[in-house]
Structures are given as structure tokens and as C-alpha cells.
Amino acid sequence: MHRISSAARCCVLLILAVACCCPSRGSFAQNRGRQNKRPRDVATFRKKYAELRDKYAASLIELARTCEDDKGLPEAAALIRALAEPIDTTELRLAPLPRHVVAPLPADVSADERFWRSQLKVRQQDHAKELYALSRQALFDDHVSFSLDLVREILLHDSDNVAARRILGFVRSGDEWVSAFEARMRKEKKVWTDNFAWLPEDQVERYQQGKRYTNRRWISAEKDADLHRDFANAWEIKTEHYRVRTNHSLEKGADLARKLEDFHELFFQMMGGFFNNSSEVQALFAGNAAKPGTRQPKQHVVHFYRTRDEYIATLKQLTKQPIEITKGIYFPDSGIAHFFFDPESDDDSTLYHEATHQLLSGSRPMTGEIGMKSDFWIIEGIACYMESFKRDGERFTVGDPQHGRLQAARMHFLNEGYYVPLREFTRMGMVAFQSIKKPEIAMNYSQGAALAHFFMHYDDGRYREALIEHLSQMYSPNKATRENPDSLEDLTGVAAEELDRQYADYIRRLGPPTQRTRAPVGANAGP
């Protein structure tokens, strides 16, 4: 789940009042005691978390005041106060996590600086210990995602916390914390390059000079491009979680692989309870799980074609679906996601939409359709929600309230009074949902995205555990569970009518669109 770029390892600052989440690779939560329909409401633990956060913030404010008033250190005071700021809860943010092991303070540091840095470290480590204890309590109560959220936040305060690093799959390599995959690449003397993906370190300079190593010999980049023009001889870029094949260019393939790895990291952290059940995470806490790196993560396959015409011609041989209206598509049977280069657009919403389907479906050893009988809205709703994923420097976000899907749902609700009540919405299976004509089907896709946002973010993430459990059951390898998932009413402990009321209030408060709002694009990423 860890990003392969050379940037700092990251941790999701959950927008739900806690820094976000998720962990170990390759495992998945299948059947989690459905005989007990206890609501997945983490209100009690969220209250405890808020109390710990307030206590921590107060201790930081006290330290900042001491630095400013007693020590005459206004810059240190400002830095400490910034750490006490509350977390925004309107979108999920992936913020850089320290990659390097914290070095001890130099011997010649001033007494005042030693004072405030050591005092800050004590407060941070104490808070990390309290978060660790709370995370274990939450896990004991089967709140897997919330527990993993807390583990991630521990590393925001105590980046060298060995237990948290171990749980999340980090290993120490020299003076850095890296994923087990990156540690293996280092042993093989390979480095990540943004233009060429993973390369033996002794080949990087020649690649930068326009040479390519193909079939055990060096040739020019132009000759290499000619050799890979036919998709049968496409470049293959392998990363920790993806195998990207493309006949566009090596550089474009590397760029696409990096985007997908970034997306993968946030998605797996955000959806911790989908990919791990409580017993698996308890084993991680106890240190009884397999040593990081001993199990090869599954690589998801992506095909990226040089032109739209080639994309259409190839896929028409694979499906009877109207490929001409799509900008990308994922086939569950083959597990392959297909896309093409569009010289007139740099929009990646379809990429992230289909990548969501691929990660959810491809993580489970199952056969058969999903959402055929009911609850199809969440299959497309969560994918439409994830279209809002974006990168800003070394930070990533998802759930921007200004995203086109969400604003479309807001405008349909406020201006046209369009809203399908939750109980009716959840009754629709795939055929019923997709048989609706325009413009209602587009409105339903937007409503699905907005409902996903509501369940992920409402009241600091009150219903996020419930939504993740619902998704986990929808994608269960067990057919009976998959076709009869617990309802969101059962999982939240709240009647559908009350959820409708809460959603109405929530959608009104999303705020009007701004100039940066982008309308949804991509036909098959939602009508």
C-alpha cells in the first residue's frame, strides 16, 4: 500500500476528525460474524478520540505559550500552535509522513531549542501511546477501519513508533522507513525514476541520455519506440501493485503506474476494514502476522492504448458493450482495466473510477455479478466518489465537496427537488438501476456519489465503518452474503427516513460550486 515514488511516505489525515487509514496488503475481510447485526457506529470511540485530541491540543497550546511568553521563541510557538489546529473534515487528505528516522538533537543546540523540542517530543509520544491504546480498544470492538486510522495518526506524532510502523508494513532500511517492496528493490539495486519506472541504478544515466536496454542490448529511444508500437510488444511497467502495458511510451506508462500507486495507497488506507478483518489486524498488533515482504502483493493489470481507435478496435473483440461511448472500462472476468491516450484531455476521473472497481473486485476470489438483486447504487456511488482523487504536489485528496458529481447532486436536490429516498434507492439492483433513462440515470449516479460522500464524512465519519462493512458484504466471496448484505439501516442503527433527513441537511451544507468545480466526464464512468 505504500507509494513507490521517491517522495515521503504518506499517511492519510482522515477528514473524519482523525488521520486516515489502512494497511496491510493482500488480505481481505470476508465473513465477519453477520449473525450479530450490531450497528457499526463508532460514536463512543470517536468521543474518546475527541477527548484525547482536546487534551493533546491543550498541552501544545500551553507549551506554545511558554515558548512565546517565557522563552521569547515566537517561531517555535507558531510551529507548535499549528500542530494543535483541528483537522478539516470535508475531504480525505494524504499528507507526507516522515520517511527518515528522527535524528538526535545536535550537542551544540541552544538550551532554549533543546527545551521546546524535547518537551514537544514528550507530548507527541504520550499522545501516540494514548492513541495506540484506543486503537486496540476499537479493534477489540471490531471497528477495524477506525483502529487503523488511529495507528496511522500515531505516526504523525511519533514517526519512529516501531509498533505502528510494523502494523502498517514498514521496514527500516538504513535511516529510512520504507515499504517491504521498496526494501527489496534496494537490495536488487533498483531505483524509482518518474520517467522510466524502476531501473537498475547503473542504467539510469544511459536512459537519461536517450538509450534503452532491450533484448540484452542498448538501442536508441527511437528504435525502442518502433519496437513497442504494436500492442503485442507493448512496454510493461511493473510496480508493487500494478502491471501496466502500453504502446504509447515508456514515459507515459511510468506516469500512469505512479498515479495508480498513489491512488492505491490512499484507497487501501481509507478502506482498511474492507481489506482486513479484526483477527488479521489483531495478528499485526501482536506481531504474529507474516513478516512484511514475504507475500507478493497481487499486481492489477492495466492496458493503456496509444489511440482511441486502437482501444475501440481491440475491445470490440472482447465485448458487445458500446465501447465507443467509454473512456475506460474494467472487465471483472479478466481483471484487466483498459484506457487510451486522449491528447485533448488531462482528466483522470475515469482512471480512478475504473481503478476503484478493479481494486474492490480484484481483491476477492469470487465469481458472479455484484449488486444484481439490490444495493447497486454503492457499486457506482463509491467509484464516482473516488473520481475526486487528485494530487497537489506531494499531497493527495479525495472527497472534494466542489467536485462535479457532488455539486450536480446538490443542484438536482436544491433546484429540482430530485432525490430518490434511500430505501427505494437501495432496493434497485443492477438492471433496475441502469435501465433508468436519461436524464434520471445521470442524476442517480450523482446522487450515488453524494450518498457515498455522506456516509464517509457525515458527523466526522460516524457512518464510515458501516459503509465499509456494507461494501465488504457486497463484494463477499460468499454468494449468500453478497446477495443479501446487511442494510445500511441495520449497520448504522438509524432508520432510512432519518438518514434521508440527515443527507438533506448535509447536501445543503456542501456549499455552492466555485470556478474550480469540474463537471463529470467520461461516459462509462457514469452517465
Coordinates of C-alpha atoms in Angstrom, one line a residue, residues 59-69 76-78 80-81:
S59 CA -0.9 20.7 26.1
L60 CA 0.5 22.0 22.9
I61 CA -1.1 25.4 23.4
E62 CA 0.4 25.5 26.9
L63 CA 3.9 24.7 25.5
A64 CA 3.5 27.4 22.8
R65 CA 2.6 30.0 25.4
T66 CA 5.6 29.0 27.5
C67 CA 7.8 29.3 24.4
E68 CA 6.4 32.7 23.5
D69 CA 6.0 34.4 26.9
A76 CA 8.7 27.8 17.8
A77 CA 5.4 28.9 19.4
A78 CA 3.8 29.3 15.9
I80 CA 3.6 24.2 17.9
R81 CA 0.2 26.0 17.6

